[in-house]
XYZ file of C-alpha atoms in Angstrom:
562
model
C -27.627 -16.522 1.311
C -27.828 -20.284 1.202
C -28.434 -22.988 3.709
C -25.755 -24.591 5.844
C -26.573 -28.310 6.226
C -26.712 -29.484 9.850
C -25.500 -32.841 11.190
C -28.034 -35.508 10.219
C -30.029 -36.928 13.093
C -29.453 -40.612 13.638
C -32.921 -41.508 14.797
C -34.275 -45.025 14.990
C -36.560 -44.203 12.108
C -33.735 -43.161 9.796
C -31.760 -46.248 10.719
C -34.775 -48.474 10.140
C -35.320 -46.766 6.789
C -31.692 -47.379 5.762
C -32.025 -51.018 6.746
C -35.324 -51.560 5.002
C -34.097 -50.052 1.774
C -30.872 -52.030 1.977
C -32.892 -55.231 1.846
C -34.123 -54.219 -1.590
C -30.691 -52.931 -2.586
C -32.094 -49.458 -2.912
C -30.714 -47.643 0.114
C -28.859 -44.386 -0.154
C -27.993 -41.601 2.260
C -25.180 -39.587 3.739
C -22.621 -39.719 6.510
C -23.202 -36.820 8.923
C -20.650 -34.329 7.617
C -21.426 -30.880 8.930
C -21.725 -28.981 12.161
C -19.030 -28.491 14.737
C -16.196 -30.972 14.983
C -16.532 -33.070 18.107
C -13.970 -34.852 20.192
C -14.883 -38.195 18.664
C -16.823 -41.230 19.775
C -16.544 -42.365 23.363
C -14.450 -45.501 23.596
C -16.195 -48.186 25.599
C -16.188 -51.960 25.635
C -19.794 -52.002 26.840
C -21.350 -51.437 23.409
C -25.047 -51.630 22.660
C -25.319 -50.711 19.000
C -28.636 -48.951 18.446
C -29.389 -49.927 14.855
C -33.112 -50.345 15.397
C -33.331 -53.965 14.274
C -31.733 -57.350 14.845
C -30.204 -58.971 11.734
C -31.378 -62.530 11.228
C -29.491 -65.529 9.899
C -30.334 -67.336 6.654
C -33.939 -68.319 6.019
C -34.640 -71.818 4.788
C -34.604 -72.322 1.033
C -33.357 -68.791 0.268
C -32.174 -68.138 -3.266
C -28.637 -67.016 -4.030
C -29.950 -63.488 -4.573
C -31.644 -63.491 -1.183
C -28.573 -64.949 0.546
C -26.387 -62.203 -0.890
C -28.819 -59.416 -0.039
C -29.303 -60.591 3.527
C -25.569 -61.143 4.015
C -24.903 -57.529 2.990
C -27.629 -56.421 5.376
C -26.282 -58.518 8.267
C -22.889 -56.798 7.921
C -24.429 -53.739 9.552
C -24.033 -55.577 12.870
C -20.368 -55.960 13.887
C -21.096 -57.527 17.259
C -19.431 -60.838 18.124
C -17.108 -60.479 15.132
C -20.001 -60.272 12.652
C -21.466 -63.535 13.919
C -24.792 -63.181 12.069
C -23.128 -62.257 8.756
C -20.855 -65.318 8.989
C -23.926 -67.589 9.125
C -24.455 -66.850 5.412
C -20.989 -68.184 4.559
C -19.950 -71.711 3.750
C -18.136 -73.499 6.569
C -14.863 -73.456 4.628
C -15.109 -69.669 4.133
C -16.711 -68.423 7.352
C -13.508 -68.645 9.355
C -11.251 -66.964 6.801
C -13.473 -64.067 5.707
C -12.008 -60.815 7.067
C -14.707 -58.140 7.498
C -12.148 -55.585 8.738
C -10.012 -55.701 5.579
C -11.921 -52.895 3.852
C -15.195 -51.057 4.364
C -16.704 -49.761 1.138
C -19.270 -46.989 1.588
C -21.816 -47.043 -1.170
C -24.061 -44.314 -2.541
C -27.236 -44.829 -4.494
C -28.607 -48.190 -5.476
C -26.626 -51.421 -5.639
C -27.514 -53.905 -8.373
C -27.106 -57.636 -8.957
C -26.042 -59.388 -12.154
C -25.910 -63.125 -12.660
C -22.640 -64.405 -14.093
C -23.196 -68.178 -13.918
C -25.284 -70.746 -12.113
C -23.231 -70.231 -8.954
C -21.932 -66.666 -9.297
C -23.442 -63.204 -8.865
C -21.838 -59.793 -9.220
C -22.877 -56.933 -6.961
C -22.269 -53.500 -8.529
C -22.261 -50.263 -6.576
C -21.063 -46.687 -6.719
C -18.662 -45.563 -4.011
C -16.704 -42.426 -3.196
C -15.353 -43.352 0.249
C -13.821 -46.297 2.057
C -12.106 -47.250 5.306
C -8.938 -49.358 5.288
C -8.126 -52.160 7.723
C -6.141 -49.753 9.908
C -9.022 -47.296 10.138
C -8.025 -44.724 7.503
C -11.028 -43.002 5.910
C -10.487 -41.949 2.296
C -12.752 -39.954 -0.002
C -12.238 -40.157 -3.749
C -14.013 -39.457 -7.007
C -17.129 -41.559 -7.421
C -16.481 -44.876 -9.149
C -18.432 -48.021 -9.924
C -17.071 -51.295 -8.574
C -18.238 -54.855 -9.120
C -17.909 -57.430 -6.340
C -18.032 -61.164 -7.222
C -19.906 -63.646 -5.002
C -19.866 -67.403 -5.555
C -22.199 -69.930 -3.964
C -22.201 -73.567 -2.922
C -24.862 -75.797 -1.500
C -24.363 -77.151 2.010
C -26.972 -79.804 2.422
C -29.769 -78.325 0.370
C -29.135 -74.673 1.349
C -27.164 -72.047 -0.560
C -24.211 -70.439 1.182
C -21.533 -67.986 0.011
C -18.297 -69.820 -0.751
C -16.254 -66.792 -1.775
C -16.660 -63.021 -1.590
C -14.402 -59.977 -1.446
C -12.791 -59.277 1.904
C -14.454 -56.522 3.903
C -17.995 -55.223 4.054
C -20.260 -52.824 2.149
C -22.328 -50.228 4.011
C -24.693 -47.517 2.894
C -23.712 -44.012 3.988
C -26.431 -43.909 6.662
C -25.446 -47.322 8.001
C -21.779 -46.329 8.102
C -22.653 -43.377 10.324
C -24.235 -45.765 12.826
C -21.895 -48.749 12.663
C -18.574 -46.885 12.650
C -17.176 -44.420 15.139
C -14.469 -41.801 14.727
C -11.460 -42.137 17.019
C -8.543 -39.710 17.118
C -5.209 -41.271 18.012
C -2.912 -38.660 19.526
C 0.823 -38.160 19.070
C 3.157 -35.418 20.230
C 4.721 -32.664 18.207
C 8.527 -32.728 18.617
C 8.389 -30.161 21.441
C 5.902 -32.251 23.452
C 3.802 -29.099 23.904
C 0.930 -30.338 21.721
C -0.965 -33.563 21.142
C -1.951 -33.842 17.488
C -4.824 -36.050 16.239
C -4.469 -38.862 13.707
C -8.093 -39.723 12.913
C -9.189 -43.339 12.426
C -12.563 -45.072 12.040
C -13.465 -48.382 13.717
C -16.689 -50.378 14.124
C -18.592 -49.671 17.340
C -18.383 -53.077 18.953
C -17.051 -54.870 21.965
C -13.274 -54.632 22.005
C -13.005 -51.294 20.206
C -10.716 -49.987 22.951
C -8.249 -52.781 22.160
C -8.251 -51.792 18.512
C -7.756 -48.099 19.353
C -4.797 -48.749 21.654
C -3.268 -51.280 19.254
C -3.462 -48.713 16.453
C -1.945 -46.054 18.709
C 0.997 -48.314 19.575
C 1.476 -49.270 15.916
C 2.333 -45.655 15.157
C 1.119 -42.618 13.290
C 0.030 -42.480 9.658
C 2.850 -42.445 7.122
C 2.402 -38.768 6.236
C 2.895 -37.852 9.909
C 6.008 -39.985 10.375
C 9.725 -39.212 9.938
C 9.732 -36.957 12.979
C 6.704 -34.776 12.194
C 4.906 -36.424 15.137
C 6.378 -38.678 17.780
C 5.161 -41.230 20.291
C 6.307 -41.430 23.890
C 5.994 -45.230 23.954
C 9.306 -47.103 23.771
C 9.933 -48.777 20.416
C 8.320 -52.191 20.173
C 5.691 -51.560 22.864
C 2.549 -53.607 22.274
C -0.536 -54.540 24.224
C 0.098 -57.092 26.938
C -1.991 -60.121 27.721
C -4.290 -58.023 29.908
C -5.311 -55.896 26.910
C -7.591 -52.929 27.784
C -10.323 -52.711 30.395
C -12.576 -49.677 30.812
C -14.698 -49.701 33.949
C -16.544 -46.674 35.325
C -14.438 -44.366 33.198
C -11.100 -45.803 34.355
C -9.016 -47.352 31.573
C -6.541 -50.036 32.579
C -4.097 -50.683 29.745
C -1.740 -53.645 29.954
C 1.485 -53.114 28.012
C 4.361 -55.315 26.953
C 7.613 -55.305 28.906
C 9.186 -52.592 26.695
C 7.042 -50.038 28.568
C 8.845 -50.904 31.801
C 11.979 -49.206 30.481
C 10.362 -45.756 30.163
C 11.398 -43.078 32.656
C 8.936 -41.044 34.722
C 8.485 -38.263 32.152
C 8.027 -40.746 29.312
C 5.424 -42.640 31.345
C 3.497 -39.446 31.994
C 3.512 -38.696 28.284
C 2.410 -42.242 27.497
C -0.499 -41.755 29.863
C -1.407 -38.473 28.153
C -1.472 -40.165 24.749
C -3.725 -42.931 26.033
C -6.046 -40.537 27.826
C -6.472 -38.336 24.735
C -6.964 -41.323 22.407
C -9.413 -43.163 24.692
C -11.790 -40.248 24.624
C -13.751 -39.337 27.784
C -12.056 -41.743 30.175
C -11.527 -40.124 33.555
C -8.147 -41.705 34.217
C -5.655 -44.197 32.802
C -3.781 -46.911 34.701
C -0.905 -48.591 32.855
C 0.238 -52.068 33.793
C 2.945 -54.457 32.627
C 2.092 -58.089 33.142
C -0.826 -56.963 35.284
C 1.426 -55.009 37.675
C 0.735 -51.242 37.807
C 3.393 -49.108 36.142
C 4.196 -46.291 38.551
C 3.791 -42.841 37.061
C 5.063 -40.311 39.616
C 4.290 -36.606 39.246
C 6.946 -34.881 37.133
C 5.669 -31.320 37.282
C 5.576 -31.158 33.491
C 2.715 -29.201 31.965
C 0.178 -31.370 30.115
C 0.223 -31.074 26.343
C -2.403 -28.910 24.646
C -4.848 -30.888 22.493
C -6.677 -28.206 20.506
C -5.190 -24.684 20.735
C -7.661 -21.816 20.689
C -7.330 -18.178 19.651
C -8.953 -14.852 20.424
C -12.603 -15.245 19.359
C -12.857 -11.775 17.770
C -11.728 -11.594 14.117
C -8.428 -9.926 13.342
C -9.002 -7.106 10.847
C -7.451 -4.138 9.090
C -9.784 -1.214 8.464
C -9.712 2.578 8.545
C -5.978 2.595 9.301
C -6.488 0.402 12.341
C -5.377 -3.176 12.881
C -6.619 -5.406 15.694
C -9.546 -7.372 17.032
C -12.889 -6.193 15.687
C -16.180 -5.912 17.508
C -18.836 -4.068 15.515
C -17.564 -0.491 15.238
C -14.555 -0.932 17.521
C -11.058 -2.229 16.802
C -8.910 -3.221 19.778
C -5.313 -2.658 18.756
C -2.423 -4.964 19.655
C 0.347 -3.284 21.607
C 3.315 -2.317 19.481
C 2.238 -4.518 16.568
C -0.808 -2.735 15.149
C 0.870 0.552 14.258
C 3.668 -1.194 12.369
C 1.182 -3.327 10.407
C -0.696 -0.197 9.313
C 2.498 1.667 8.380
C 3.584 -1.209 6.156
C 0.354 -1.057 4.142
C -0.265 -4.729 4.847
C -2.157 -6.910 2.394
C -1.875 -10.055 4.583
C -1.005 -10.622 8.255
C -0.367 -13.740 10.332
C -0.186 -12.982 14.070
C 1.866 -15.219 16.370
C 0.290 -16.826 19.416
C 2.229 -14.520 21.763
C 0.828 -11.455 19.921
C 4.313 -9.948 19.997
C 5.317 -11.098 16.514
C 3.695 -11.157 13.105
C 4.405 -11.999 9.489
C 3.248 -9.162 7.230
C 3.075 -8.980 3.434
C 2.982 -5.800 1.399
C 3.986 -4.829 -2.154
C 7.689 -5.215 -1.360
C 7.564 -8.696 0.218
C 7.150 -10.345 3.604
C 8.277 -8.676 6.829
C 9.022 -9.874 10.324
C 7.263 -7.507 12.719
C 8.099 -7.564 16.414
C 6.896 -5.610 19.406
C 9.469 -3.255 20.887
C 11.838 -0.760 19.384
C 12.978 -2.849 16.426
C 11.772 -1.822 12.981
C 10.010 -4.288 10.686
C 12.540 -6.458 8.842
C 12.062 -7.448 5.205
C 12.853 -11.163 5.289
C 11.583 -12.247 1.849
C 11.890 -9.816 -1.053
C 10.978 -12.318 -3.765
C 8.223 -11.143 -6.073
C 4.621 -12.383 -6.108
C 4.451 -13.897 -2.636
C 1.461 -15.724 -1.175
C 0.085 -14.669 2.205
C 2.656 -15.726 4.836
C 2.209 -17.882 7.924
C 4.011 -17.849 11.267
C 4.452 -20.900 13.472
C 4.569 -21.271 17.236
C 8.378 -21.439 17.177
C 8.626 -17.980 15.576
C 9.466 -19.048 12.017
C 7.872 -17.070 9.184
C 6.768 -19.243 6.253
C 6.750 -17.710 2.799
C 6.396 -18.949 -0.780
C 5.973 -17.349 -4.228
C 2.535 -17.810 -5.721
C 4.068 -19.207 -8.890
C 6.426 -21.775 -7.337
C 5.076 -23.983 -4.576
C 8.382 -25.824 -4.360
C 10.206 -22.682 -3.163
C 8.977 -22.680 0.443
C 11.208 -20.830 2.876
C 11.123 -20.540 6.665
C 12.695 -17.361 8.056
C 13.857 -16.641 11.556
C 12.834 -13.284 12.957
C 16.360 -11.984 12.313
C 16.000 -12.832 8.622
C 17.976 -16.094 8.609
C 16.630 -18.158 5.700
C 15.975 -21.908 5.731
C 14.999 -23.880 2.627
C 12.101 -26.263 3.261
C 12.424 -29.263 0.955
C 9.191 -30.738 -0.363
C 7.538 -32.622 -3.202
C 5.125 -29.781 -3.978
C 4.616 -29.617 -7.774
C 7.096 -27.255 -9.422
C 5.336 -26.439 -12.707
C 1.805 -25.409 -13.630
C 0.825 -24.876 -9.996
C -0.258 -21.609 -8.356
C -0.154 -21.366 -4.561
C -3.506 -20.065 -3.320
C -2.978 -20.544 0.430
C -0.272 -21.777 2.772
C -0.838 -22.049 6.531
C 0.901 -23.773 9.438
C -1.405 -25.505 11.932
C -1.647 -24.028 15.430
C 0.300 -26.970 16.835
C 3.132 -26.222 14.410
C 3.303 -29.816 13.187
C 1.516 -29.600 9.820
C 1.308 -27.367 6.758
C -1.815 -26.739 4.665
C -1.379 -25.994 0.954
C -4.147 -25.047 -1.489
C -2.958 -25.129 -5.106
C -4.451 -24.265 -8.488
C -2.843 -26.624 -11.000
C -3.142 -27.397 -14.695
C -5.224 -30.451 -13.798
C -7.451 -28.655 -11.308
C -7.358 -27.568 -7.654
C -5.315 -29.598 -5.173
C -5.461 -29.446 -1.384
C -2.685 -30.989 0.688
C -1.583 -31.283 4.283
C 1.926 -32.389 5.141
C 3.866 -33.055 8.302
C 6.629 -30.565 9.073
C 10.021 -32.159 9.693
C 12.444 -30.113 11.801
C 16.135 -30.479 12.525
C 17.067 -29.088 15.950
C 13.775 -27.201 15.904
C 14.387 -25.630 12.482
C 11.962 -26.493 9.638
C 13.890 -28.546 7.077
C 11.376 -30.429 4.940
C 7.788 -31.469 4.438
C 6.750 -35.079 4.735
C 4.495 -36.963 2.356
C 1.760 -34.795 0.834
C -1.617 -36.037 2.044
C -4.328 -35.109 -0.463
C -7.784 -33.984 0.609
C -10.715 -34.163 -1.829
C -11.611 -30.879 -3.522
C -14.046 -29.934 -6.242
C -13.325 -28.184 -9.528
C -14.295 -24.605 -8.632
C -11.632 -21.885 -8.738
C -9.722 -21.971 -5.419
C -9.664 -18.713 -3.444
C -8.428 -19.474 0.083
C -8.023 -22.186 2.699
C -7.702 -22.140 6.475
C -7.374 -24.322 9.551
C -10.705 -24.745 11.335
C -9.262 -26.587 14.322
C -6.731 -29.330 15.005
C -8.326 -31.855 12.639
C -10.359 -29.873 10.098
C -9.645 -27.357 7.339
C -11.970 -25.239 5.214
C -11.808 -23.934 1.662
C -13.342 -21.002 -0.173
C -13.819 -21.445 -3.921
C -15.589 -19.605 -6.727
C -18.243 -20.965 -9.058
C -19.757 -18.483 -11.526
C -21.340 -15.685 -9.431
C -21.076 -17.301 -5.990
C -18.467 -18.615 -3.609
C -18.677 -21.939 -1.804
C -17.429 -22.837 1.658
C -16.441 -26.437 2.402
C -15.055 -28.185 5.452
C -12.730 -31.164 5.115
C -11.795 -33.336 8.046
C -8.262 -34.713 7.808
C -9.014 -38.424 7.853
C -12.782 -37.921 7.745
C -15.641 -36.736 5.521
C -16.009 -33.396 3.763
C -19.093 -31.185 3.617
C -20.479 -28.212 1.750
C -21.118 -25.544 4.399
C -22.937 -23.070 2.204
C -22.668 -20.333 -0.404
C -22.311 -16.572 -0.304
C -21.735 -13.890 -2.926
C -18.326 -12.337 -3.434
C -16.200 -14.197 -0.871
C -12.480 -13.396 -1.077
C -10.915 -14.824 2.091
C -11.665 -17.243 4.923
C -10.123 -17.617 8.387
C -10.702 -19.989 11.279
C -11.464 -19.228 14.908
C -12.829 -21.304 17.761
C -15.742 -23.716 18.060
C -15.189 -25.701 14.887
C -16.972 -24.449 11.786
C -18.954 -21.971 13.903
C -15.711 -20.008 14.249
C -15.201 -19.519 10.504
C -15.303 -15.990 9.111
C -15.521 -15.037 5.417
C -14.634 -11.629 3.973
C -16.451 -10.452 0.839
C -15.567 -8.000 -1.914
C -17.890 -5.464 -0.252
C -15.816 -5.588 2.926
C -18.452 -7.471 4.937
C -17.469 -10.249 7.332
C -19.842 -13.236 7.375
C -20.227 -16.052 9.879
C -22.307 -19.266 9.937
C -25.462 -18.874 11.984
C -27.909 -21.749 12.240
C -28.582 -22.883 8.698
C -27.243 -19.832 6.873
C -24.342 -17.410 6.532
C -25.046 -14.005 8.032
C -23.292 -10.667 8.290
C -21.495 -10.107 11.580
C -21.876 -6.334 11.390
C -18.102 -6.095 11.077
C -16.466 -4.546 8.028
C -12.832 -4.996 7.031
C -10.328 -4.364 4.274
C -8.416 -7.499 5.253
C -8.825 -10.506 7.567
C -5.721 -11.573 9.468
C -4.805 -15.090 10.583
C -4.239 -15.972 14.226
C -1.697 -18.688 14.890
């Protein structure tokens, strides 16, 4: 049993340590990447950034090396549009430098190299960055070199040119930046789905969050996978965003005035979910409140939950396990057992399931109807079932051949750009909101993990959107699952142990631990605390504190709950 890293504590001491080492270009650390997924940072315009020190402007007679070092250090403070950092820049450059263009997150030690009398290069290793629109991206570690040039103003050195953006150590990034989930609707308006972004914690963050929300979802979630209730062209009005005592007042452009009552209520829901922890939202146009009468519509679900007990097959029983007991599921359990199931995905209503056995994938329904073989193709991956009742199935050897079946067996081809050759499908799972598909592949060039938006025509799955890649390591892929509405987890094999990792969609990844003989992983509730791993010995493990421990439950198979 191995340790499960907890979320790093952001104490004043650790921040001071990151700052002190940054001065000598020797800082290194890590973004907090484990523990339960939280709702995100609280959006507030009353920001007091607790970084444990106050960056100072240039000291008299500083060398070019000192100017560059202290400029990089001052970029830890985003207040007043990086006012202190701009003091290190020449007058002609200070007004044009764009700190928000790109945030490079460095690991290890940065180094300086002199190029000429007025130029230095700063080299660093990075494996993550944040774009100007708040997209966090992990990648393979690479070394980059950033050029800085200098000019004398009076008799003092100042930076006359430098790359756009800022450089932060991993520890500093965890303090300076906050995670904010923009929310958009699935096409049924039953669910609000997160689109995670990262912005500096500074005055005016709420304006940036709402502006990003109005600008629209990420490209891989576009083309109908997710939708916004705001009328096309809606922008922030002159009144911008004000948050006082938990009440957010959002001024919108005149396009918002054309929305009907139901659309306005949905607009309010999007704002409330995206401006996390506000108690209420008031929308205005030109400073005049936009009436939002009650429509009677049910609010959208933000993060669907499932039955907390694991779904298992053992001793010719199928159902929810609790130690020695298995609670069966109405007229579903008996049919699952009779089919000799090797994989089961149970629908949210618990009246339908997708079941795989040696003959293919079946639609199983409560009631008098017999199980229906909907996909008889050979070598099928474990199926998934979405909240609209479509059964998703794909052959292990052809990830491009995804099909969605109605419960009566009607087949629908799902077009995608999933690799056709040299790719084995390890896992395929629809998110609980029904808007996204998770694919774990074993390819000729190594494992690949993708999420993609699901595009539907008249409610029927028709295609996948752009494949959004998540970073994975080189171990043999075994299984993948949804943890919650913004995080997935993988199980992979390395020599005589299996590794569990969590990957936030639009955020950092983390190694959650190691166990022996893992064969499958499923999600539950409570973030990573809800994960369950089945081993070759039939034991079900769960994370507990800093380790993975047996639950006392045994199983021949773990089922997936939609």
